[in-house]
PDB file of C-alpha atoms in Angstrom:
ATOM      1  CA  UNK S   1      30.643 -14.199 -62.624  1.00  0.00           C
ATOM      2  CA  UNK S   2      28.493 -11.420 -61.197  1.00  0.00           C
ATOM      3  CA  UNK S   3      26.292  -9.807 -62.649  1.00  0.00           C
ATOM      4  CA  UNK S   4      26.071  -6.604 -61.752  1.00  0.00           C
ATOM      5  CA  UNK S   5      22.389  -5.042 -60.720  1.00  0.00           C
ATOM      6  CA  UNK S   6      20.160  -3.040 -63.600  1.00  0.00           C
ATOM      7  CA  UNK S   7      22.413  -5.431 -65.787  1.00  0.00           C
ATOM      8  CA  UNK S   8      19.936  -6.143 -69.078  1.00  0.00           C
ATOM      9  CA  UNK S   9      17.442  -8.713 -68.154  1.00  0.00           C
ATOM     10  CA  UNK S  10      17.398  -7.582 -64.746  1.00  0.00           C
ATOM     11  CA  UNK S  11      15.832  -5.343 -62.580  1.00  0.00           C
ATOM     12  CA  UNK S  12      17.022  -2.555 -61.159  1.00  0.00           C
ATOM     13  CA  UNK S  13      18.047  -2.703 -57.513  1.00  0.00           C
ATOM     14  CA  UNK S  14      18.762  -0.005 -54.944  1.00  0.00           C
ATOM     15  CA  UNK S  15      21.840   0.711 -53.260  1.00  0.00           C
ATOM     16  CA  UNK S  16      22.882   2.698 -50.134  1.00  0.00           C
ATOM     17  CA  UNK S  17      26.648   3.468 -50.320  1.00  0.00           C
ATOM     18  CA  UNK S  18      28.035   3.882 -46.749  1.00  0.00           C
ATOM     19  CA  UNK S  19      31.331   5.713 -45.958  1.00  0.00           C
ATOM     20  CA  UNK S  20      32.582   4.446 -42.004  1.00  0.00           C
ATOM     21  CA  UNK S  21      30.128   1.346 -42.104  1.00  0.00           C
ATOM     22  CA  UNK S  22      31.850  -1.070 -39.884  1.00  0.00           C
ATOM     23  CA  UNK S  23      30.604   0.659 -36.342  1.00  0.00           C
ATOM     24  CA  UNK S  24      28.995   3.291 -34.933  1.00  0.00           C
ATOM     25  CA  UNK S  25      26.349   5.485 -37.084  1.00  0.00           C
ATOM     26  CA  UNK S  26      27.290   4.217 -40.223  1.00  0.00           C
ATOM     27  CA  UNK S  27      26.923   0.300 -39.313  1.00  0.00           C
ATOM     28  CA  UNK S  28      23.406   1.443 -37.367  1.00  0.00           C
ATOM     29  CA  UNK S  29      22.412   2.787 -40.937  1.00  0.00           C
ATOM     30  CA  UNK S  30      23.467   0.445 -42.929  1.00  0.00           C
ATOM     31  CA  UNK S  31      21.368  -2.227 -40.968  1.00  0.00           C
ATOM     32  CA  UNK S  32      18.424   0.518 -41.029  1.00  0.00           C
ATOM     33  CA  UNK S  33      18.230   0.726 -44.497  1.00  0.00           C
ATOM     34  CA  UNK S  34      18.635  -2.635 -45.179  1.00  0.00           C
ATOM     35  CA  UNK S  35      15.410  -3.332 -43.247  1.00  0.00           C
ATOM     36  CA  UNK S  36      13.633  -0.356 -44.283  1.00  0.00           C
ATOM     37  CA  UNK S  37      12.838   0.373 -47.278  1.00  0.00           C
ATOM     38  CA  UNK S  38      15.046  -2.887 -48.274  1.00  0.00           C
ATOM     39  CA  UNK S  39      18.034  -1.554 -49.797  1.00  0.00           C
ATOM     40  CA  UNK S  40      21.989  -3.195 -50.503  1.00  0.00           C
ATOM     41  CA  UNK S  41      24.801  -2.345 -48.411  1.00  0.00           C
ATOM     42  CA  UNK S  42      27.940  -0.961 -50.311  1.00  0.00           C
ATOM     43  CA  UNK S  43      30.293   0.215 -47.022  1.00  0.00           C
ATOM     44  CA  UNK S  44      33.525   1.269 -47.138  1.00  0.00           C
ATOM     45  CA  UNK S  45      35.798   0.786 -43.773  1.00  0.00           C
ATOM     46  CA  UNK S  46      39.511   1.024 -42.477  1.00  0.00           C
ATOM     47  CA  UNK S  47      39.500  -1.965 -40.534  1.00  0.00           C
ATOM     48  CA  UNK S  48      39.349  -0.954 -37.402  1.00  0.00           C
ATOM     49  CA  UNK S  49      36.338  -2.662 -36.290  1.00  0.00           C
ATOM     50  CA  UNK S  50      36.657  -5.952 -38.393  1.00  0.00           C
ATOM     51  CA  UNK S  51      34.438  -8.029 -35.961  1.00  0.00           C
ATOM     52  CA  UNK S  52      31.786  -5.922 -35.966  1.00  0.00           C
ATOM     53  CA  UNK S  53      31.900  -5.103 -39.767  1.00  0.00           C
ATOM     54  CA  UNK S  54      31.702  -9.277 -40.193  1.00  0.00           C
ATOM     55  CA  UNK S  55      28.561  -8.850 -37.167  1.00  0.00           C
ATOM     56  CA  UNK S  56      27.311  -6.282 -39.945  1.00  0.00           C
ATOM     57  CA  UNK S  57      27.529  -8.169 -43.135  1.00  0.00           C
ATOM     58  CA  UNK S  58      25.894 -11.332 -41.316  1.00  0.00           C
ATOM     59  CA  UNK S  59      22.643  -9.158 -40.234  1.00  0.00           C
ATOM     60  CA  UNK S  60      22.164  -7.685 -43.668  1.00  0.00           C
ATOM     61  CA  UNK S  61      22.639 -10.815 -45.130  1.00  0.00           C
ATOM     62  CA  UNK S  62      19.748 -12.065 -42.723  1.00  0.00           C
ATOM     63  CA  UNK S  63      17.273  -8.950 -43.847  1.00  0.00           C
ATOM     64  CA  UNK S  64      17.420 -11.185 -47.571  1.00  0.00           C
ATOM     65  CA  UNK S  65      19.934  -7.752 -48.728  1.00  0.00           C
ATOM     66  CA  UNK S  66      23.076  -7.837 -50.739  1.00  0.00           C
ATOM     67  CA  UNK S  67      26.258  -6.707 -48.829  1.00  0.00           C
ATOM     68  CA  UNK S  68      29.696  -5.672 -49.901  1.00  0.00           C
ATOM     69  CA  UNK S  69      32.483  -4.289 -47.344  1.00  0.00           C
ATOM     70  CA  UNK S  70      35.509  -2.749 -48.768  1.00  0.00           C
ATOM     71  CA  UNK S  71      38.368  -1.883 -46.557  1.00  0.00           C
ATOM     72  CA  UNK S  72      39.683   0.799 -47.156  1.00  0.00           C
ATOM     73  CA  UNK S  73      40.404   4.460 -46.670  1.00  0.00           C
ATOM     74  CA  UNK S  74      37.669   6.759 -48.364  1.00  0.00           C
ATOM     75  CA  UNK S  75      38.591  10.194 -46.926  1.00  0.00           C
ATOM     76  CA  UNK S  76      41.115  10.517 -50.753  1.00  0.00           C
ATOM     77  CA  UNK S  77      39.852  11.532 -53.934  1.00  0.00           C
ATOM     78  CA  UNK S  78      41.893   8.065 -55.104  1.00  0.00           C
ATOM     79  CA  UNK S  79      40.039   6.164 -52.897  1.00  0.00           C
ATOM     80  CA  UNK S  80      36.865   7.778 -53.960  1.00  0.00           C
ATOM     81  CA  UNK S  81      37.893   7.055 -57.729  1.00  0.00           C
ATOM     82  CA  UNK S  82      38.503   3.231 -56.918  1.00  0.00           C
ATOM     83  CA  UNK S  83      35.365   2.886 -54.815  1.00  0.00           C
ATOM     84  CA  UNK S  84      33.198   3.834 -57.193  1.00  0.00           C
ATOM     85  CA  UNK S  85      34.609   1.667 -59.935  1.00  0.00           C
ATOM     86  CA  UNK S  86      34.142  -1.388 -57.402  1.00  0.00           C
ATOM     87  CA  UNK S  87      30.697  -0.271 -56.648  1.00  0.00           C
ATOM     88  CA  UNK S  88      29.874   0.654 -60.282  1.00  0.00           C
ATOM     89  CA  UNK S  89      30.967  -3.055 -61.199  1.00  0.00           C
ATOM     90  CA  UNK S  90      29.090  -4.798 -58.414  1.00  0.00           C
ATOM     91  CA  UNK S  91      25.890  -2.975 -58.640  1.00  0.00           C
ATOM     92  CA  UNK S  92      25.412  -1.130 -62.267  1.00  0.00           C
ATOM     93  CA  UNK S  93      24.866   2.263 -63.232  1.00  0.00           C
ATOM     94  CA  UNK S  94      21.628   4.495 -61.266  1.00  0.00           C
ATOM     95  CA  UNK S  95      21.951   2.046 -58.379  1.00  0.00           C
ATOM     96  CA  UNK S  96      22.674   4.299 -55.240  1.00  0.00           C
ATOM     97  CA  UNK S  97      19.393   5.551 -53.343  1.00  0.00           C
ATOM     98  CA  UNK S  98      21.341   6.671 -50.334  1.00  0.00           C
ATOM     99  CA  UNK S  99      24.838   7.972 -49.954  1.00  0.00           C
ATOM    100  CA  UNK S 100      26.004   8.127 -45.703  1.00  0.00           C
ATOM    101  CA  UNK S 101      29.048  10.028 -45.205  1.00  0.00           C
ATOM    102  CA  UNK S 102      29.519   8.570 -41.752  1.00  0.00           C
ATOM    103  CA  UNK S 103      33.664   9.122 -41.689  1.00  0.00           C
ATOM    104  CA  UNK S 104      35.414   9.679 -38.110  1.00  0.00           C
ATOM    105  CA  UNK S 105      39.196  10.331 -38.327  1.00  0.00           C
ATOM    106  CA  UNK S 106      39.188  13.902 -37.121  1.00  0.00           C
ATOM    107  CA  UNK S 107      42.356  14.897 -34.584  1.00  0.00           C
ATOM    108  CA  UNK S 108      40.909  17.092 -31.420  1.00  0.00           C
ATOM    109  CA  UNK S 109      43.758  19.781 -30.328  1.00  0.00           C
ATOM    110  CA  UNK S 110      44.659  22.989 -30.373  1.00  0.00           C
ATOM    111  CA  UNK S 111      45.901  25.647 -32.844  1.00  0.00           C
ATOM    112  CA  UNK S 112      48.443  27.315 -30.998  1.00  0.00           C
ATOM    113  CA  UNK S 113      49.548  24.306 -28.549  1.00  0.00           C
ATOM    114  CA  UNK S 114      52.989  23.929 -28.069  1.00  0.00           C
ATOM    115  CA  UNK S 115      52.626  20.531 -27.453  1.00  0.00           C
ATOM    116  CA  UNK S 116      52.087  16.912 -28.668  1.00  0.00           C
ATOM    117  CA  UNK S 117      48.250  18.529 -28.788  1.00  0.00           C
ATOM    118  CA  UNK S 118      49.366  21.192 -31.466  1.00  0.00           C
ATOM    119  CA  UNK S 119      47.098  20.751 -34.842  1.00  0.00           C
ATOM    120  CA  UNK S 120      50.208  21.034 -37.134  1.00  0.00           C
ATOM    121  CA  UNK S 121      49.091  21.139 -41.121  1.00  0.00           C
ATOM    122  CA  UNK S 122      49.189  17.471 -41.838  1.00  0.00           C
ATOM    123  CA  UNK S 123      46.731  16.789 -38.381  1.00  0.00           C
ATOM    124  CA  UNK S 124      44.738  20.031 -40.469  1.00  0.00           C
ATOM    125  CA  UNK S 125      44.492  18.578 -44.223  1.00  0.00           C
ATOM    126  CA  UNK S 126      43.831  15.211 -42.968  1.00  0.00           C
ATOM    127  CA  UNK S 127      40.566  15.796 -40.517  1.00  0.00           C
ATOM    128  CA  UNK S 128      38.967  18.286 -43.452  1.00  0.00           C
ATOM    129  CA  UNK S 129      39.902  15.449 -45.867  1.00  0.00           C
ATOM    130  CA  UNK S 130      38.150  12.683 -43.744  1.00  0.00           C
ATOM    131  CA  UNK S 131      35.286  14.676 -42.396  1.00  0.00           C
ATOM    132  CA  UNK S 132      35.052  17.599 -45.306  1.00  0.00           C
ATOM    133  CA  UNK S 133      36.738  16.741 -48.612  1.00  0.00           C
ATOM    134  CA  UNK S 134      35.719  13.321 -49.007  1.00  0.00           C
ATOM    135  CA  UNK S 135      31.838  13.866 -49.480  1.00  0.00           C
ATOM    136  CA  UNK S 136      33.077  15.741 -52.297  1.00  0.00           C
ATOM    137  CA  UNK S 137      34.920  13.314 -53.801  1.00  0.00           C
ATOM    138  CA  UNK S 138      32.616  10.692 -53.837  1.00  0.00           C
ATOM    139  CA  UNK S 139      29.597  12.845 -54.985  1.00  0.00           C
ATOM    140  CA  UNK S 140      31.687  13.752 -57.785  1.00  0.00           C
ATOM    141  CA  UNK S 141      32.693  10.291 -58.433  1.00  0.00           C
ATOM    142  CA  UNK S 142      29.174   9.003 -58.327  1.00  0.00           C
ATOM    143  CA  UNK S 143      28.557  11.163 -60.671  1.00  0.00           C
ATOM    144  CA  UNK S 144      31.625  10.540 -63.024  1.00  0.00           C
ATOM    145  CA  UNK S 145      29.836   7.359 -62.714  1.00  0.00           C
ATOM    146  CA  UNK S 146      26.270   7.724 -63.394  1.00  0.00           C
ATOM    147  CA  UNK S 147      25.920   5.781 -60.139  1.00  0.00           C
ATOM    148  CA  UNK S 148      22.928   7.635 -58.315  1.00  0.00           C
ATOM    149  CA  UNK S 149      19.399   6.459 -58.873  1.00  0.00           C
ATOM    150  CA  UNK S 150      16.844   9.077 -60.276  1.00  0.00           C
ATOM    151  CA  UNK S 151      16.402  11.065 -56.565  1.00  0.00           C
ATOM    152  CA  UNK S 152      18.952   9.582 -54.909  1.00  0.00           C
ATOM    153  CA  UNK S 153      19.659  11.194 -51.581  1.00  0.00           C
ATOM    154  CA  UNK S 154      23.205  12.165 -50.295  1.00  0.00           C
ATOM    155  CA  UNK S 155      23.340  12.446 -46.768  1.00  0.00           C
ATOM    156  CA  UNK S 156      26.669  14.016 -44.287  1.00  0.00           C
ATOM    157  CA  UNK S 157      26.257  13.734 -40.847  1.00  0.00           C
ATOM    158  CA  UNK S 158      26.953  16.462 -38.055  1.00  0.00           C
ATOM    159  CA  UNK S 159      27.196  17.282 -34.684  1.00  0.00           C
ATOM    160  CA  UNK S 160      26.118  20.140 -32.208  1.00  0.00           C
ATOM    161  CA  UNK S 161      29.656  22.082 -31.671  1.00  0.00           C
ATOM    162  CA  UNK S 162      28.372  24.075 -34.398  1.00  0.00           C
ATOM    163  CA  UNK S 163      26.355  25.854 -31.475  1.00  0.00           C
ATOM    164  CA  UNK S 164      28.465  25.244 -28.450  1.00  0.00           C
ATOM    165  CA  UNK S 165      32.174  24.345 -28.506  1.00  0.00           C
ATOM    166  CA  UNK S 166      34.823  21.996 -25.860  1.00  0.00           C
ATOM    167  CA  UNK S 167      38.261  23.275 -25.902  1.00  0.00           C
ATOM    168  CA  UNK S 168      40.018  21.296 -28.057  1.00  0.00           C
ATOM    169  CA  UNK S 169      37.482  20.524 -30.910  1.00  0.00           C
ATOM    170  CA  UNK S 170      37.982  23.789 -32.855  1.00  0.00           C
ATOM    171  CA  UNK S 171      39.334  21.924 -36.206  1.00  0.00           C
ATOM    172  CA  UNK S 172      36.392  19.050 -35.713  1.00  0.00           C
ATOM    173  CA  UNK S 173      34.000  22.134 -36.130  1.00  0.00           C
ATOM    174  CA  UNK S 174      35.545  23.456 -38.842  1.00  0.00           C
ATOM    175  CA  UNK S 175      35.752  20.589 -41.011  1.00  0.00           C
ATOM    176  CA  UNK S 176      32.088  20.189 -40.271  1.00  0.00           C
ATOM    177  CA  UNK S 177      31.617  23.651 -41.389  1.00  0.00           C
ATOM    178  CA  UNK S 178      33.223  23.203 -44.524  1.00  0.00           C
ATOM    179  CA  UNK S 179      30.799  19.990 -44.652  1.00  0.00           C
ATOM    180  CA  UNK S 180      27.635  21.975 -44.291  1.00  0.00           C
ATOM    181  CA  UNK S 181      28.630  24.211 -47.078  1.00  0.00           C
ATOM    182  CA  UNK S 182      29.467  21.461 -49.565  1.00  0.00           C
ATOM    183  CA  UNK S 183      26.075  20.061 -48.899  1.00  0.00           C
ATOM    184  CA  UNK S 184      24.572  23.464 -49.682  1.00  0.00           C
ATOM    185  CA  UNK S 185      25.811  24.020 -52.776  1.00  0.00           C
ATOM    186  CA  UNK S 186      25.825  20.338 -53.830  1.00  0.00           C
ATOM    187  CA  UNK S 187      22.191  20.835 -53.293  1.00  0.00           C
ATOM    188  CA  UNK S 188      21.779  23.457 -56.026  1.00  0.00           C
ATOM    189  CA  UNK S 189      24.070  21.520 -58.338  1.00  0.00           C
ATOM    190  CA  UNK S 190      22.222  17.876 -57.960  1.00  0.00           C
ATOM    191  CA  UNK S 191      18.801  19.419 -57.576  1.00  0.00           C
ATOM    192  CA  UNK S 192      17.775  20.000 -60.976  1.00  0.00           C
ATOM    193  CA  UNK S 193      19.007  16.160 -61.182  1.00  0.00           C
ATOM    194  CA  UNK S 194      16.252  15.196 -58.823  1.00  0.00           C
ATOM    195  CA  UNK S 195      18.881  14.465 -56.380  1.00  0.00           C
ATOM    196  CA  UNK S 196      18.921  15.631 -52.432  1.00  0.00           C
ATOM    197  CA  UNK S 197      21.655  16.315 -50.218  1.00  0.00           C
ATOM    198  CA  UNK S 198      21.463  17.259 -46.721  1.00  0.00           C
ATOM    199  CA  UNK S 199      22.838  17.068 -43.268  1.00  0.00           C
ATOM    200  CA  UNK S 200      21.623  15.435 -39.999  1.00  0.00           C
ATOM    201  CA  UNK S 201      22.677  16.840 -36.845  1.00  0.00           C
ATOM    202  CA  UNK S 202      22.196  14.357 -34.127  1.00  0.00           C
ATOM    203  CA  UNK S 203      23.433  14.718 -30.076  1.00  0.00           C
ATOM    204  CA  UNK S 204      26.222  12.005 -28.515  1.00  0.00           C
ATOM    205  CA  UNK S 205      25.510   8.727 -28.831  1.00  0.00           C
ATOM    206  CA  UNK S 206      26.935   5.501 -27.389  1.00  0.00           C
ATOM    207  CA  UNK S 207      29.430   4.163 -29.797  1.00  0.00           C
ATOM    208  CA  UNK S 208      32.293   1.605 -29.644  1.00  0.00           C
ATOM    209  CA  UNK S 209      34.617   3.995 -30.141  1.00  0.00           C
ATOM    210  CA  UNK S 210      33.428   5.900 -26.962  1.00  0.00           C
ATOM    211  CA  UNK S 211      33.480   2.759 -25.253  1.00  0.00           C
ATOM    212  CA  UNK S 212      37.439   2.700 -26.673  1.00  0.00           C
ATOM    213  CA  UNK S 213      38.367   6.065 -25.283  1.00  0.00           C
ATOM    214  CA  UNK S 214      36.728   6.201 -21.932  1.00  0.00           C
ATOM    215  CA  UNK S 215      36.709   4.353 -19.163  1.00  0.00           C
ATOM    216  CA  UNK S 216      33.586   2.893 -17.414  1.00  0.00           C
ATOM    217  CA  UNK S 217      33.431   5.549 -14.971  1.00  0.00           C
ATOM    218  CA  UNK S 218      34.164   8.134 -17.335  1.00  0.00           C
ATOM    219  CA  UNK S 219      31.036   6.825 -19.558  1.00  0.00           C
ATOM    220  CA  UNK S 220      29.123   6.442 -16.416  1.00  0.00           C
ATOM    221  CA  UNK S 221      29.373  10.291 -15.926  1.00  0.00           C
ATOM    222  CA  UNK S 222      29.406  11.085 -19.881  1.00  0.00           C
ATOM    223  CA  UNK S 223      25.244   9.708 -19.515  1.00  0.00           C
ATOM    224  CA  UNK S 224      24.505  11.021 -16.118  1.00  0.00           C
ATOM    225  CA  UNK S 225      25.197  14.467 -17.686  1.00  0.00           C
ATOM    226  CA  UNK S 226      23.402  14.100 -20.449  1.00  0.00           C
ATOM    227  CA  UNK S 227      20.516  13.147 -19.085  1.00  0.00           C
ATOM    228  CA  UNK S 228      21.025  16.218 -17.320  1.00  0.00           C
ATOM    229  CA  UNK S 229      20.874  17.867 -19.986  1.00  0.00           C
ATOM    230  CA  UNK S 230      18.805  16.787 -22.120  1.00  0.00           C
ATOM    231  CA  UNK S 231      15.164  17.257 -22.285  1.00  0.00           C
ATOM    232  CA  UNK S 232      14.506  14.000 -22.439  1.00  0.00           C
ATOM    233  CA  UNK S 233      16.685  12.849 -19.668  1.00  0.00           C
ATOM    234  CA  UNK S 234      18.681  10.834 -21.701  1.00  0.00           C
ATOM    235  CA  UNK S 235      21.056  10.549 -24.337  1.00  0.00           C
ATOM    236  CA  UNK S 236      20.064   9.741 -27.410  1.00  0.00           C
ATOM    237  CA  UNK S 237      20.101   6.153 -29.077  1.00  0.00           C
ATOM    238  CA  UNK S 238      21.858   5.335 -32.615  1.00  0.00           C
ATOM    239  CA  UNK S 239      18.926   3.166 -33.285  1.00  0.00           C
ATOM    240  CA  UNK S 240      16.904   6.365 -32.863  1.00  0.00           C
ATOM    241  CA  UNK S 241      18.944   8.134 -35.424  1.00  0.00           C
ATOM    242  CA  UNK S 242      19.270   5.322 -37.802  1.00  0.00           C
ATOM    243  CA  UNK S 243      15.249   5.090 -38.027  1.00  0.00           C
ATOM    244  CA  UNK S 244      15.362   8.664 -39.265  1.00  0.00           C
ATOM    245  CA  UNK S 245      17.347   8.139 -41.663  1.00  0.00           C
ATOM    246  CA  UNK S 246      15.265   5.252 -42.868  1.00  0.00           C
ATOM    247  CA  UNK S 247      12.595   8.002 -43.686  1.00  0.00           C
ATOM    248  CA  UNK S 248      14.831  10.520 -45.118  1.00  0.00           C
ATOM    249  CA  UNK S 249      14.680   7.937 -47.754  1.00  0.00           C
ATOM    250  CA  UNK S 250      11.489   7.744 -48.016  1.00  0.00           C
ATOM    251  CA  UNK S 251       8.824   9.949 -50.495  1.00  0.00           C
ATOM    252  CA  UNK S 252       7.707  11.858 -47.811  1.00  0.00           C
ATOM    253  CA  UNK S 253      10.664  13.282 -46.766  1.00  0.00           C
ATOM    254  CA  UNK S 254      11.808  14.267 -51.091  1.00  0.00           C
ATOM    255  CA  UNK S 255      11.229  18.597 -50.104  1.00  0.00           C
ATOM    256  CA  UNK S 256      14.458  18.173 -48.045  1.00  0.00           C
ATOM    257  CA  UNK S 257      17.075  19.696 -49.645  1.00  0.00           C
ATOM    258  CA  UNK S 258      20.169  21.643 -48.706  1.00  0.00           C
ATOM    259  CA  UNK S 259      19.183  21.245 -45.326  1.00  0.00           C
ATOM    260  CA  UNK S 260      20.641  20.724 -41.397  1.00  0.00           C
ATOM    261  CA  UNK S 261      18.549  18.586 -40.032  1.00  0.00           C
ATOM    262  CA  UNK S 262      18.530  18.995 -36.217  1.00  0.00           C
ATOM    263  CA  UNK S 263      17.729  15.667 -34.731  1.00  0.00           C
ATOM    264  CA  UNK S 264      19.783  16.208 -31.523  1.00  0.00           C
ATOM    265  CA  UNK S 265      16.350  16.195 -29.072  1.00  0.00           C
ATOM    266  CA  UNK S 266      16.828  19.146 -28.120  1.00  0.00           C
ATOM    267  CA  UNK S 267      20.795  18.496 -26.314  1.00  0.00           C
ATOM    268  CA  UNK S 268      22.155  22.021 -26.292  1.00  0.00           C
ATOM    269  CA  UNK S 269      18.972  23.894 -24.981  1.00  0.00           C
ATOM    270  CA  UNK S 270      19.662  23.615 -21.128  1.00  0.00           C
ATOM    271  CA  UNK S 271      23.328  24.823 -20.973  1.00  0.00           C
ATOM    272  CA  UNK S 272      22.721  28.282 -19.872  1.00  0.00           C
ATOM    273  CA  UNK S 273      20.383  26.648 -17.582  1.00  0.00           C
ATOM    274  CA  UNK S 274      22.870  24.623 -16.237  1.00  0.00           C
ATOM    275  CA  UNK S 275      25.987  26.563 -15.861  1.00  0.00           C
ATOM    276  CA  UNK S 276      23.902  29.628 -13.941  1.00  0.00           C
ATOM    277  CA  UNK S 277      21.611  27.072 -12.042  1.00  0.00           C
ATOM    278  CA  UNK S 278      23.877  24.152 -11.481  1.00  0.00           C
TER     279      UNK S 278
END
């Protein structure tokens, strides 16, 4: 039988709670964390990448950390309701240091389209439900649950089209809109708590589900122009963002709060550059 952590008899032990941890961001996290500063992995996946979630639990395993991967969806306030429960059971009340909202599922588009590219209201509710809604519903679950440690830290996740825009990523921007004001006013609500809850802006990174939508040449020139464009010359790493994270856990970073967090290197500075000085 297990016996769930901060049981009686036991000490407590910290959790980081990971929505979309099978790939991407959220698996880079998750391994982060579970290095630095040491905490268990409760993710929460759809399946999609069920190699690379197994790749995942085997690494944290190795780090001498705890893992649990549930598949499922997590963008519904149901599925927020019967994650927590599972994660309340597995790892005991005041457990969850870190909560990642690291959900994709967002449909690109556009609003008057005609065609199979039209963002019809079901396309609508269910990209503000997966990138929106859901952090939400699992901050209010967590709660329901007494589940978050004594200055735990809630974390969404963003993206520069807040400051320049492609063509057919209006409702991706809006959703993550509607994000940066939940974590806004969730930060006056779990403040007085001792809680945190910010967002981290970070610039395109290499993902496998990049790797899944274009082809080698297409990636090839995805990199070449962001190394044009970025100050760096390069894109940006998820290892890179995944270390930050690791000290947005961390004491030092505790006066965060309501914030956006730009950790993008600096990607959207050259555009005006490079459009009148190509």
């Amino acid at each position: 039988m297990h016996v769930p952590s901060g049981a009686v008899g036991s000490p407590p032990t910290s959790w980081a709670l990971i929505l979309g941890a099978s790939s991407g961001s959220g698996a880079a996290i998750a391994e982060a964390v579970a290095r630095r500063p040491g905490l268990n992995v409760f993710g929460v996946h759809r399946g999609r990448y069920a190699d690379t979630a197994r790749e995942l639990e085997s690494r944290v395993r190795a780090l001498g950390r705890d893992v649990h991967l549930r598949q499922a969806d997590a963008s519904t306030p149901e599925a927020a309701e019967a994650g927590a429960d599972e994660l309340l059971q597995r790892a005991g009340p005041r457990s969850v240091k870190l909560f990642v909202h690291a959900i994709a599922g967002a449909s690109a588009g556009h609003f008057l389209s005609e065609g199979p590219d039209q963002l019809h209201p079901r396309r609508i509710q269910r990209t503000f439900d997966c990138m929106a809604h859901s952090f939400v519903y699992w901050a209010q679950a967590l709660v329901k649950r007494d589940l978050l440690a004594p200055d735990a830290r809630l974390l969404g996740l963003q993206n520069p089209l807040d400051q320049t825009h492609l063509n057919n990523t209006g409702l991706i921007s809006a959703a993550k809109a509607a994000l940066e004001m939940y974590v806004r006013h969730l930060a006056l609500e779990l403040g007085p708590r001792g809680h945190r809850v910010n967002l981290l802006k970070f610039g395109t990174v290499m993902t496998p589900a990049l790797r899944h939508v274009y082809s080698p040449e297409a990636l090839a020139r995805l990199e070449a122009r962001h190394a044009a464009m970025n100050p760096a010359g390069r894109m940006g790493t998820l290892e890179e963002m995944a270390r930050f994270v690791t000290v947005l856990v961390g004491d030092d970073a505790a006066w965060f709060n309501g914030a956006t967090i730009d950790f993008t290197g600096g990607m959207t500075l050259r555009l005006l550059d490079l459009v009148l000085n190509p």
